[in-house]
Coordinates of C-alpha atoms in Angstrom, one line a residue:
Chain A
M1 CA -66.9 -87.4 27.0
K2 CA -65.0 -84.1 27.0
I3 CA -62.1 -84.3 29.4
I4 CA -60.8 -80.7 28.8
Q5 CA -62.9 -77.8 27.6
L6 CA -61.8 -74.2 27.0
E7 CA -64.4 -71.6 26.5
H8 CA -63.5 -68.2 25.0
V9 CA -60.1 -68.2 26.6
S10 CA -57.9 -65.1 26.2
Y11 CA -54.4 -64.5 27.7
S12 CA -51.8 -61.8 27.3
F13 CA -48.4 -61.3 28.8
Y14 CA -48.1 -58.4 31.1
D15 CA -51.6 -57.4 29.9
I16 CA -49.9 -56.0 26.7
V17 CA -48.6 -58.8 24.5
P18 CA -51.5 -61.0 23.3
A19 CA -50.9 -64.7 23.4
L20 CA -54.4 -66.2 23.0
S21 CA -57.5 -64.5 21.8
D22 CA -61.0 -65.9 22.4
V23 CA -60.0 -69.6 22.0
S24 CA -62.6 -72.3 22.5
L25 CA -61.5 -75.9 22.2
S26 CA -62.7 -79.3 23.5
I27 CA -60.6 -82.4 24.0
E28 CA -62.4 -85.7 24.0
E29 CA -61.3 -88.4 26.6
G30 CA -58.8 -90.8 25.0
G31 CA -58.4 -88.6 22.0
M32 CA -55.3 -87.1 20.4
V33 CA -55.3 -83.5 19.4
A34 CA -52.5 -81.5 17.8
V35 CA -52.4 -77.7 18.2
I36 CA -50.4 -76.4 15.3
G37 CA -49.3 -72.9 14.5
A38 CA -46.3 -70.7 13.7
N39 CA -43.8 -69.6 16.4
G40 CA -45.4 -67.1 18.7
S41 CA -49.0 -68.1 17.9
G42 CA -49.7 -69.2 21.5
K43 CA -49.4 -73.0 21.4
S44 CA -47.3 -73.2 24.5
T45 CA -49.5 -70.8 26.4
L46 CA -52.5 -72.8 25.4
L47 CA -51.0 -76.0 26.9
Q48 CA -50.0 -74.2 30.0
I49 CA -53.5 -72.9 30.4
M50 CA -54.8 -76.5 29.9
S51 CA -52.5 -77.7 32.6
A52 CA -53.6 -74.8 34.9
L53 CA -50.0 -73.6 35.3
I54 CA -51.2 -70.2 34.2
H55 CA -54.7 -68.9 34.3
P56 CA -56.6 -67.1 31.5
Q57 CA -57.5 -63.4 31.9
A58 CA -60.8 -64.1 30.2
G59 CA -62.8 -67.3 29.5
R60 CA -63.1 -70.5 31.4
V61 CA -61.3 -73.9 31.6
F62 CA -63.0 -77.1 32.6
F63 CA -61.5 -80.5 33.5
R64 CA -64.0 -83.4 33.5
G65 CA -66.8 -80.8 33.8
E66 CA -65.3 -79.1 36.8
E67 CA -64.1 -75.5 36.3
V68 CA -60.4 -75.1 37.0
T69 CA -59.5 -71.8 38.6
E70 CA -56.6 -70.5 40.6
K71 CA -58.8 -70.3 43.6
R72 CA -60.0 -73.9 43.3
L73 CA -56.4 -75.1 43.0
H74 CA -55.7 -73.8 46.5
D75 CA -57.9 -76.6 47.7
R76 CA -55.3 -79.4 48.3
E77 CA -57.8 -82.1 47.4
F78 CA -58.8 -80.6 44.1
Q79 CA -55.2 -79.8 43.3
R80 CA -54.2 -83.4 43.8
F81 CA -57.2 -84.6 41.8
F82 CA -56.1 -82.3 38.9
R83 CA -52.3 -82.6 39.1
E84 CA -52.3 -86.4 39.1
R85 CA -54.6 -86.5 36.1
V86 CA -52.9 -83.9 33.9
G87 CA -49.2 -84.2 33.1
M88 CA -47.2 -81.7 31.0
V89 CA -43.9 -82.1 29.2
F90 CA -42.2 -78.8 28.6
Q91 CA -40.5 -77.8 25.3
N92 CA -37.3 -77.1 27.2
S93 CA -36.3 -80.2 29.1
D94 CA -33.8 -78.4 31.3
V95 CA -36.7 -76.5 32.8
Q96 CA -38.5 -79.7 33.7
L97 CA -35.5 -81.6 35.1
F98 CA -34.8 -80.0 38.4
C99 CA -34.0 -83.1 40.6
P100 CA -30.5 -84.4 41.3
T101 CA -30.6 -87.7 39.3
V102 CA -32.8 -89.3 36.7
F103 CA -34.2 -91.6 39.4
D104 CA -35.1 -88.7 41.7
E105 CA -36.7 -87.0 38.7
L106 CA -39.0 -90.0 38.0
I107 CA -39.9 -90.4 41.6
F108 CA -40.5 -86.7 42.4
G109 CA -44.1 -86.5 41.1
P110 CA -45.4 -89.6 42.9
M111 CA -43.6 -88.5 46.1
Q112 CA -45.4 -85.1 46.0
L113 CA -48.7 -86.8 45.5
G114 CA -48.1 -88.9 48.5
I115 CA -48.2 -92.2 46.7
S116 CA -46.7 -95.1 48.7
E117 CA -43.0 -95.6 48.3
E118 CA -43.4 -99.1 47.0
Q119 CA -45.8 -98.1 44.3
A120 CA -43.6 -95.0 43.4
L121 CA -40.6 -97.3 43.0
R122 CA -42.5 -99.7 40.8
R123 CA -43.8 -96.9 38.6
A124 CA -40.2 -95.5 38.3
A125 CA -38.9 -98.9 37.3
E126 CA -41.7 -99.5 34.8
T127 CA -41.2 -96.1 33.2
M128 CA -37.4 -96.6 32.9
E129 CA -38.1 -99.9 31.2
L130 CA -40.7 -98.3 28.8
L131 CA -38.3 -95.5 27.8
N132 CA -35.1 -97.6 27.8
I133 CA -33.4 -95.4 30.3
E134 CA -32.5 -97.9 33.0
Y135 CA -28.8 -97.2 32.3
L136 CA -29.3 -93.5 33.2
K137 CA -30.9 -94.2 36.6
E138 CA -28.1 -92.7 38.8
R139 CA -26.9 -90.0 36.3
P140 CA -27.2 -86.3 37.2
T141 CA -29.8 -84.8 34.9
H142 CA -27.4 -82.0 33.7
M143 CA -25.2 -84.7 32.3
L144 CA -27.7 -86.0 29.8
S145 CA -27.9 -85.5 26.0
G146 CA -30.8 -83.7 24.4
G147 CA -32.6 -86.9 23.5
E148 CA -32.0 -88.5 26.9
K149 CA -33.3 -85.3 28.6
K150 CA -36.5 -85.5 26.5
R151 CA -37.1 -89.2 27.5
V152 CA -36.5 -88.4 31.2
A153 CA -38.8 -85.4 31.0
I154 CA -41.6 -87.5 29.5
G155 CA -40.8 -90.3 32.0
S156 CA -41.1 -87.7 34.9
S157 CA -44.7 -87.1 33.8
L158 CA -45.6 -90.7 33.0
T159 CA -44.7 -91.8 36.6
M160 CA -47.6 -89.8 37.8
N161 CA -49.8 -91.9 35.4
P162 CA -51.8 -89.0 34.1
E163 CA -55.0 -89.4 32.1
V164 CA -54.0 -86.4 29.9
L165 CA -50.5 -85.8 28.6
L166 CA -49.7 -82.4 27.2
L167 CA -46.6 -82.3 25.1
D168 CA -45.1 -79.0 24.1
E169 CA -43.0 -79.3 20.9
P170 CA -42.0 -82.9 21.8
A171 CA -39.9 -83.5 18.7
S172 CA -38.0 -80.2 18.6
G173 CA -34.2 -80.6 18.5
L174 CA -34.3 -84.4 18.5
D175 CA -32.2 -86.7 16.3
P176 CA -34.2 -88.9 13.8
K177 CA -33.9 -92.0 15.9
T178 CA -35.2 -90.3 19.1
E179 CA -37.9 -88.6 17.1
S180 CA -39.1 -91.9 15.7
F181 CA -39.0 -93.5 19.2
L182 CA -41.1 -90.6 20.5
T183 CA -43.7 -91.0 17.7
D184 CA -44.0 -94.7 18.5
L185 CA -44.3 -93.9 22.2
V186 CA -47.1 -91.3 21.7
I187 CA -49.0 -93.7 19.5
S188 CA -48.6 -96.5 22.2
L189 CA -49.8 -94.1 25.0
S190 CA -52.7 -93.0 22.9
E191 CA -53.6 -96.7 22.2
S192 CA -53.4 -97.4 26.0
G193 CA -56.3 -94.9 26.5
K194 CA -54.4 -91.7 27.4
T195 CA -55.6 -88.4 26.1
I196 CA -52.8 -86.7 24.3
V197 CA -52.5 -83.0 23.3
I198 CA -49.4 -81.9 21.3
A199 CA -48.3 -78.4 20.5
T200 CA -46.2 -78.4 17.4
H201 CA -45.4 -76.8 14.1
D202 CA -43.9 -80.1 12.7
L203 CA -46.4 -81.1 10.1
E204 CA -44.6 -84.3 9.4
L205 CA -45.1 -85.4 13.1
V206 CA -48.8 -84.4 12.8
D207 CA -49.1 -86.6 9.7
H208 CA -47.5 -89.5 11.5
L209 CA -49.8 -89.3 14.5
Q210 CA -53.0 -88.5 12.7
P211 CA -54.6 -86.6 15.5
K212 CA -57.5 -84.1 15.4
V213 CA -55.9 -80.8 14.5
A214 CA -56.6 -77.3 15.8
V215 CA -54.8 -74.5 13.9
L216 CA -53.8 -71.4 15.7
S217 CA -53.3 -68.2 13.6
E218 CA -50.7 -65.6 14.1
E219 CA -53.6 -63.5 15.5
H220 CA -53.7 -66.1 18.4
R221 CA -57.1 -67.4 17.4
I222 CA -58.3 -70.9 16.5
E223 CA -58.5 -70.7 12.7
K224 CA -59.8 -74.1 12.0
I225 CA -60.3 -77.5 13.6
G226 CA -60.4 -80.7 11.5
T227 CA -58.8 -84.0 10.6
V228 CA -55.2 -84.2 9.4
G229 CA -56.4 -84.5 5.8
E230 CA -58.7 -81.6 6.0
I231 CA -56.1 -79.3 7.5
L232 CA -53.0 -80.4 5.6
R233 CA -54.8 -80.2 2.2
D234 CA -56.0 -76.7 2.9
R235 CA -53.1 -74.8 1.3
D236 CA -54.6 -71.3 1.7
L237 CA -55.1 -71.9 5.5
L238 CA -51.5 -73.2 5.9
V239 CA -50.1 -70.2 4.0
K240 CA -52.3 -67.8 6.0
V241 CA -51.1 -69.2 9.4
N242 CA -47.5 -69.2 8.1
L243 CA -47.0 -73.0 8.3
I244 CA -46.0 -73.3 4.6
H245 CA -43.9 -70.8 2.8
E246 CA -42.0 -70.1 -0.3
H247 CA -38.3 -70.8 -0.5
K248 CA -35.6 -71.6 -2.8
H249 CA -34.2 -75.2 -3.0
R250 CA -32.4 -77.5 -5.4
H251 CA -33.4 -80.3 -7.7
G252 CA -30.2 -81.8 -8.9
K253 CA -28.3 -78.9 -10.3
K254 CA -31.3 -76.6 -10.7
A255 CA -32.5 -74.3 -7.9
H256 CA -36.0 -72.8 -8.0
T257 CA -38.5 -71.3 -5.7
H258 CA -42.0 -72.5 -4.8
Q259 CA -44.4 -73.1 -1.9
H260 CA -43.1 -75.8 0.3
S261 CA -44.4 -77.4 3.5
H262 CA -41.6 -79.8 4.2
Y263 CA -44.3 -82.4 4.2
F264 CA -45.6 -84.9 1.7
F265 CA -49.1 -86.2 1.5
H266 CA -49.2 -89.9 2.2
D267 CA -51.9 -91.8 0.4
H268 CA -53.9 -92.2 3.6
A269 CA -53.9 -88.4 4.2
V270 CA -55.6 -88.0 0.8
S271 CA -57.8 -91.0 0.6
G272 CA -58.1 -92.0 4.3
E273 CA -56.4 -95.4 3.7
H274 CA -53.2 -96.5 5.3
D275 CA -51.0 -99.1 3.6
G276 CA -48.9 -99.7 6.7
T277 CA -45.7 -98.7 5.0
H278 CA -45.4 -95.4 6.8
K279 CA -41.8 -94.3 6.4
R280 CA -40.1 -90.9 6.8
S281 CA -37.9 -90.2 3.8
R282 CA -36.5 -86.8 2.9
D283 CA -35.9 -88.1 -0.7
K284 CA -39.5 -89.2 -1.1
R285 CA -40.8 -86.1 0.5
D286 CA -38.7 -83.8 -1.8
K287 CA -39.9 -85.7 -4.8
Q288 CA -43.5 -85.5 -3.9
H289 CA -44.0 -81.9 -2.8
E290 CA -46.4 -80.0 -4.9
H291 CA -45.2 -77.6 -7.5
Chain B
M1 CA -5.2 -64.6 26.3
T2 CA -7.6 -62.0 27.7
F3 CA -9.2 -62.0 31.1
V4 CA -12.6 -63.1 29.7
D5 CA -10.9 -65.9 27.7
K6 CA -9.2 -67.2 30.8
S7 CA -12.5 -67.0 32.8
I8 CA -14.4 -68.9 30.2
K9 CA -11.6 -71.6 30.1
K10 CA -11.7 -71.9 33.9
I11 CA -15.5 -72.3 33.8
A12 CA -15.2 -75.1 31.2
E13 CA -12.7 -76.7 33.5
I14 CA -15.0 -76.6 36.4
I15 CA -17.7 -78.4 34.4
K16 CA -15.2 -81.0 33.4
S17 CA -14.0 -81.5 36.9
S18 CA -17.6 -82.0 38.1
Y19 CA -17.8 -84.8 35.6
V20 CA -14.6 -86.3 36.9
Y21 CA -16.0 -86.2 40.5
W22 CA -19.2 -87.9 39.3
E23 CA -17.2 -90.6 37.5
T24 CA -14.8 -91.3 40.4
S25 CA -17.7 -91.4 42.8
E26 CA -19.1 -94.3 40.7
K27 CA -15.9 -96.4 41.1
N28 CA -16.1 -99.5 43.2
G29 CA -13.9 -98.6 46.1
L30 CA -14.2 -98.7 49.9
F31 CA -15.8 -95.3 50.4
Q32 CA -18.0 -95.3 47.4
K33 CA -19.9 -98.2 48.8
L34 CA -20.8 -96.5 52.1
D35 CA -24.1 -94.7 52.8
P36 CA -23.8 -90.9 52.2
R37 CA -25.3 -90.2 55.7
L38 CA -22.5 -92.2 57.3
K39 CA -19.9 -90.2 55.2
V40 CA -21.4 -86.9 56.2
I41 CA -21.2 -87.9 59.9
F42 CA -17.7 -89.3 59.4
M43 CA -16.5 -86.0 57.9
I44 CA -17.9 -83.9 60.7
Y45 CA -16.6 -86.3 63.4
F46 CA -13.1 -86.4 62.0
I47 CA -12.8 -82.7 61.3
V48 CA -13.6 -82.2 65.0
I49 CA -11.0 -84.8 66.0
I50 CA -8.4 -83.2 63.7
S51 CA -8.9 -79.8 65.3
L52 CA -8.6 -81.4 68.8
L53 CA -5.3 -83.1 68.2
R54 CA -2.3 -81.2 69.8
N55 CA 0.6 -83.5 68.9
V56 CA 2.3 -83.2 65.5
Y57 CA 3.1 -86.9 65.3
I58 CA -0.5 -87.9 65.9
E59 CA -1.6 -85.4 63.3
L60 CA 0.9 -87.0 61.0
A61 CA -0.6 -90.4 61.8
M62 CA -4.0 -89.0 60.9
A63 CA -2.5 -87.9 57.5
V64 CA -1.3 -91.5 57.0
F65 CA -4.8 -92.8 57.9
I66 CA -6.5 -90.5 55.4
F67 CA -3.9 -91.6 52.8
A68 CA -4.8 -95.2 53.4
L69 CA -8.5 -94.4 52.9
I70 CA -7.8 -92.7 49.6
V71 CA -5.8 -95.7 48.4
L72 CA -8.5 -98.1 49.5
S73 CA -11.1 -96.0 47.7
R74 CA -9.1 -96.4 44.5
L75 CA -8.8 -92.7 43.8
N76 CA -6.0 -91.2 41.7
I77 CA -3.3 -90.5 44.3
F78 CA -1.3 -88.1 42.1
Y79 CA -4.4 -86.1 41.3
M80 CA -5.6 -86.0 44.9
Y81 CA -2.3 -85.1 46.4
K82 CA -1.6 -82.4 43.8
R83 CA -4.7 -80.7 45.1
I84 CA -4.2 -81.4 48.8
L85 CA -0.6 -80.1 48.7
T86 CA -1.4 -77.0 46.6
F87 CA -4.2 -76.0 49.1
T88 CA -2.0 -76.9 52.1
F89 CA 0.8 -74.8 50.7
F90 CA -1.3 -71.7 50.2
F91 CA -3.8 -71.9 53.0
G92 CA -1.7 -73.7 55.6
F93 CA 2.0 -73.3 55.2
L94 CA 2.3 -69.8 53.7
I95 CA -0.2 -68.3 56.1
A96 CA 1.5 -69.9 59.1
L97 CA 5.1 -69.4 57.9
P98 CA 5.7 -66.0 59.6
S99 CA 4.8 -67.5 63.0
A100 CA 7.8 -69.8 62.7
F101 CA 10.2 -66.9 63.3
N102 CA 11.2 -65.7 66.7
V103 CA 9.8 -62.3 65.8
I104 CA 6.3 -63.8 66.5
T105 CA 7.0 -67.1 68.4
R106 CA 9.6 -66.9 71.1
G107 CA 11.8 -70.0 71.7
E108 CA 14.9 -71.8 70.9
I109 CA 16.3 -70.8 67.5
V110 CA 17.0 -73.9 65.4
L111 CA 17.6 -72.1 62.1
P112 CA 19.2 -68.6 62.3
V113 CA 18.2 -66.4 59.3
A114 CA 19.7 -63.0 59.9
T115 CA 21.5 -61.0 62.6
L116 CA 20.8 -57.3 63.1
S117 CA 23.1 -54.7 64.7
R118 CA 20.8 -54.5 67.7
S119 CA 17.3 -55.3 68.8
Y120 CA 14.4 -53.0 68.2
H121 CA 11.4 -52.2 70.4
F122 CA 8.2 -50.5 69.3
W123 CA 5.0 -50.3 71.4
I124 CA 4.1 -53.9 72.1
Y125 CA 6.4 -55.2 69.4
S126 CA 10.0 -56.1 69.6
V127 CA 12.5 -57.4 67.0
P128 CA 15.4 -59.3 68.5
K129 CA 19.0 -59.0 67.3
E130 CA 19.1 -62.5 66.0
I131 CA 16.2 -63.5 63.7
G132 CA 15.5 -67.2 63.0
I133 CA 13.1 -70.0 63.0
T134 CA 12.3 -71.4 66.5
R135 CA 11.6 -75.0 67.4
E136 CA 8.2 -74.0 68.8
G137 CA 7.4 -71.9 65.7
A138 CA 8.3 -74.7 63.3
F139 CA 6.1 -77.1 65.3
G140 CA 3.3 -74.6 65.1
V141 CA 3.6 -74.3 61.3
A142 CA 3.9 -78.1 60.9
M143 CA 0.8 -78.5 63.1
L144 CA -1.3 -76.0 61.2
S145 CA -0.2 -77.3 57.8
L146 CA -1.0 -80.9 58.8
R147 CA -4.4 -79.8 60.1
V148 CA -5.1 -78.1 56.8
A149 CA -3.8 -81.1 54.8
D150 CA -5.9 -83.6 56.9
S151 CA -9.1 -81.5 56.6
I152 CA -8.7 -81.0 52.9
G153 CA -7.7 -84.6 52.3
L154 CA -10.8 -85.7 54.2
S155 CA -13.1 -83.4 52.3
L156 CA -11.7 -84.4 48.9
L157 CA -12.1 -88.0 49.9
I158 CA -15.8 -87.5 50.5
I159 CA -16.3 -85.3 47.5
H160 CA -14.6 -87.8 45.2
T161 CA -16.5 -90.8 46.5
T162 CA -20.0 -89.3 46.8
P163 CA -22.0 -87.7 44.0
F164 CA -22.6 -84.0 45.1
F165 CA -26.4 -84.5 45.4
E166 CA -25.9 -87.5 47.7
I167 CA -23.7 -85.3 50.0
I168 CA -26.5 -82.7 50.1
R169 CA -29.1 -85.4 50.8
G170 CA -26.8 -86.8 53.4
L171 CA -27.4 -83.5 55.3
K172 CA -30.9 -84.9 56.0
V173 CA -29.2 -86.8 58.8
I174 CA -28.5 -83.5 60.7
R175 CA -32.2 -82.6 60.2
V176 CA -31.7 -80.0 57.4
P177 CA -35.3 -79.6 55.9
D178 CA -36.0 -81.1 52.4
T179 CA -37.1 -77.7 51.0
F180 CA -33.7 -76.2 52.0
L181 CA -31.9 -79.2 50.4
M182 CA -33.9 -78.7 47.2
I183 CA -32.9 -75.1 47.0
I184 CA -29.2 -76.1 47.2
I185 CA -29.7 -78.8 44.6
L186 CA -31.5 -76.4 42.2
S187 CA -28.9 -73.7 42.6
Y188 CA -26.1 -76.1 41.9
K189 CA -27.8 -77.4 38.8
Y190 CA -28.6 -74.0 37.4
I191 CA -25.0 -72.8 37.9
F192 CA -24.1 -75.4 35.3
I193 CA -26.9 -74.6 32.9
L194 CA -26.2 -70.8 33.1
V195 CA -22.4 -71.4 32.8
R196 CA -23.0 -73.2 29.5
T197 CA -25.2 -70.3 28.3
V198 CA -22.5 -67.8 29.3
E199 CA -19.8 -69.8 27.5
D200 CA -21.9 -70.1 24.3
M201 CA -22.8 -66.5 24.4
Y202 CA -19.2 -65.4 24.8
L203 CA -18.1 -67.6 21.9
A204 CA -20.9 -66.3 19.7
M205 CA -19.8 -62.7 20.5
K206 CA -16.1 -63.6 19.9
S207 CA -16.9 -65.1 16.5
R208 CA -18.4 -61.8 15.4
L209 CA -15.6 -59.5 16.7
V210 CA -13.0 -58.9 14.1
G211 CA -9.8 -57.0 14.8
A212 CA -9.1 -54.8 17.8
V213 CA -12.2 -53.7 19.7
D214 CA -11.8 -50.9 22.3
A215 CA -12.3 -51.7 26.0
G216 CA -15.3 -49.5 26.2
T217 CA -17.2 -51.5 23.6
I218 CA -16.3 -54.7 25.3
R219 CA -17.5 -53.4 28.6
E220 CA -20.7 -52.4 27.0
L221 CA -21.2 -55.8 25.4
I222 CA -20.5 -57.6 28.6
A223 CA -22.8 -55.4 30.7
G224 CA -25.6 -56.1 28.2
R225 CA -24.9 -59.9 28.4
I226 CA -25.0 -59.8 32.2
F227 CA -28.4 -58.2 32.1
F228 CA -29.5 -60.8 29.5
I229 CA -28.3 -63.6 31.8
F230 CA -30.1 -62.0 34.7
K231 CA -33.4 -61.9 32.7
K232 CA -32.9 -65.4 31.5
S233 CA -32.3 -66.7 35.0
Q234 CA -35.5 -65.0 36.1
M235 CA -37.5 -66.6 33.2
R236 CA -36.0 -70.0 33.9
Y237 CA -36.9 -69.8 37.6
E238 CA -40.6 -69.0 36.7
E239 CA -40.7 -71.9 34.2
T240 CA -39.1 -74.3 36.6
Y241 CA -41.5 -73.3 39.3
R242 CA -44.4 -74.1 36.9
A243 CA -42.8 -77.4 36.0
M244 CA -42.7 -78.3 39.7
V245 CA -46.3 -77.2 40.2
G246 CA -47.2 -79.3 37.2
R247 CA -45.8 -82.3 39.0
G248 CA -47.7 -81.9 42.2
F249 CA -45.4 -79.4 44.1
S250 CA -47.6 -77.5 46.6
G251 CA -45.1 -75.7 48.9
D252 CA -43.6 -78.6 50.7
I253 CA -40.9 -80.8 49.1
A254 CA -40.7 -84.5 49.8
L255 CA -37.4 -86.0 48.8
Y256 CA -36.9 -89.7 48.3
N257 CA -35.5 -91.3 51.4
F258 CA -32.3 -93.3 51.6
R259 CA -32.1 -97.0 51.7
A260 CA -31.7 -98.6 55.1
F261 CA -28.2 -98.9 56.6
T262 CA -26.6 -102.1 55.6
A263 CA -24.5 -104.4 57.8
A264 CA -21.4 -103.1 55.8
D265 CA -22.4 -99.5 56.7
A266 CA -22.7 -100.4 60.4
A267 CA -19.4 -102.3 60.4
A268 CA -17.7 -99.3 58.6
A269 CA -19.3 -96.9 61.2
L270 CA -17.9 -99.0 64.1
V271 CA -14.4 -99.2 62.6
L272 CA -14.2 -95.5 61.7
G273 CA -15.6 -94.5 65.1
A274 CA -13.0 -96.7 66.8
F275 CA -10.2 -95.1 64.8
G276 CA -11.4 -91.6 65.9
I277 CA -11.5 -92.6 69.5
L278 CA -8.0 -94.2 69.2
F279 CA -6.5 -91.0 68.0
L280 CA -8.0 -89.1 70.9
V281 CA -6.9 -91.8 73.5
V282 CA -3.3 -91.8 72.2
Q283 CA -3.3 -88.0 72.3
M284 CA -4.3 -88.1 76.0
C285 CA -1.7 -90.8 76.9
I286 CA 1.2 -88.8 75.5

């Protein structure tokens, strides 16, 4: 069943700067979709439209078959129905963390939805355990590191127990350990039945999560939708949308220039098999990129 | 060091001191354990009492009482009294000092300072022949300085034993609406975030300025940065609003309530209340 559906959506900032142009996309319930594209292609705008934080100037957005409009969201009942089912994690965690402490942050959503205090407290405790942030409970949110902020930002959406989780550039600026924690978390959430939509330009993350992939072009249109293998093997497409590029780098003492995606093709991406030895390794990646 | 350098250094110090406040408020002392609502009421109650006291010795006893609370809360006494005395000196003693002289406060001179050839009179003012500090004037200065010291001591005690946000939430007890509290909390947080941006921006600018740059260019650069900060604040507010809406905000804020008062809180309320009454009773008896 389609949980989110966008039909011919267009959006521009101040009616001048285009952000999305005639975008149509469907998200299946329980599925995982990655929206990839270069900086400025409209990924974040697309996620904000999906979460009805901004509304398209043209086109229509549906959630579980019901059209989501600004007017409909004025209806408190529909607003609650929608907000408790669709959670969004912003790229900039500082924006999302506006409460005094980590605990307040986690409990904010459930409190606004009018969930009982007992249940809200239980959700906050479970989320802290899931994200290993119990030790941060009383800490003011402006005194957290980048990785901690990201965990709390994700936690603040998870306490609302949404059916759909929209993640905007979730891995940007994270250290490798936090990034791998995040990858595991997203996979677990997906396995537990949540619908996940990720906006990213990190092809390695896409490779790890193996979602359905929608590619946004620099003209703000959906260029192609397909599996990870179909998209990442399409060199012309990736060059066109500016996700792979040519640059100089070193092999031992020699430096040379060639197309480079900062991504290596795992066996499963090519053949559809997975040997279970998925490991991120810069050395391996550098050895295997295509010349 | 330029003015801008000094300002940036001060800003960094403010951030550091906020971290110190937060750390000390986590210590396991007497006041740290109390409910923030109780501390807010205690602060208002005692500031009223301090301003009602008319006897310098009772005001001094109040200072000793506050000192005892600071010690029991395991705060750094040297750090606390450096601040209390600095504030008291500038905002209590120095301001009140002229009133110690017989030019302003008439009375018995206990410390002569200068003798003029004759006394002077002008409109409603008069300067006596002998100028000095009067007993009444000295008591007035002592009284005002002690009041300032006691009020600052009390405020610092609360600030250093309660995280800032808990103090704000403690205002719930005097029926301040949640939405208003949320506005204070957001403003406080974004001061920190923007301060960091300003600091980074200034350092980035400094790293690219080589040699002497004329004041006009500097003013132009800073004016441009101020505008940038203004735009950035506006964008951040819009994004934060969206993040709030995304988490169910629909106009009314509901903040999480405090835990119930414990027996220890009730006992502390009784003891502190009794001390306040004791000060007033002694004042009336003298």
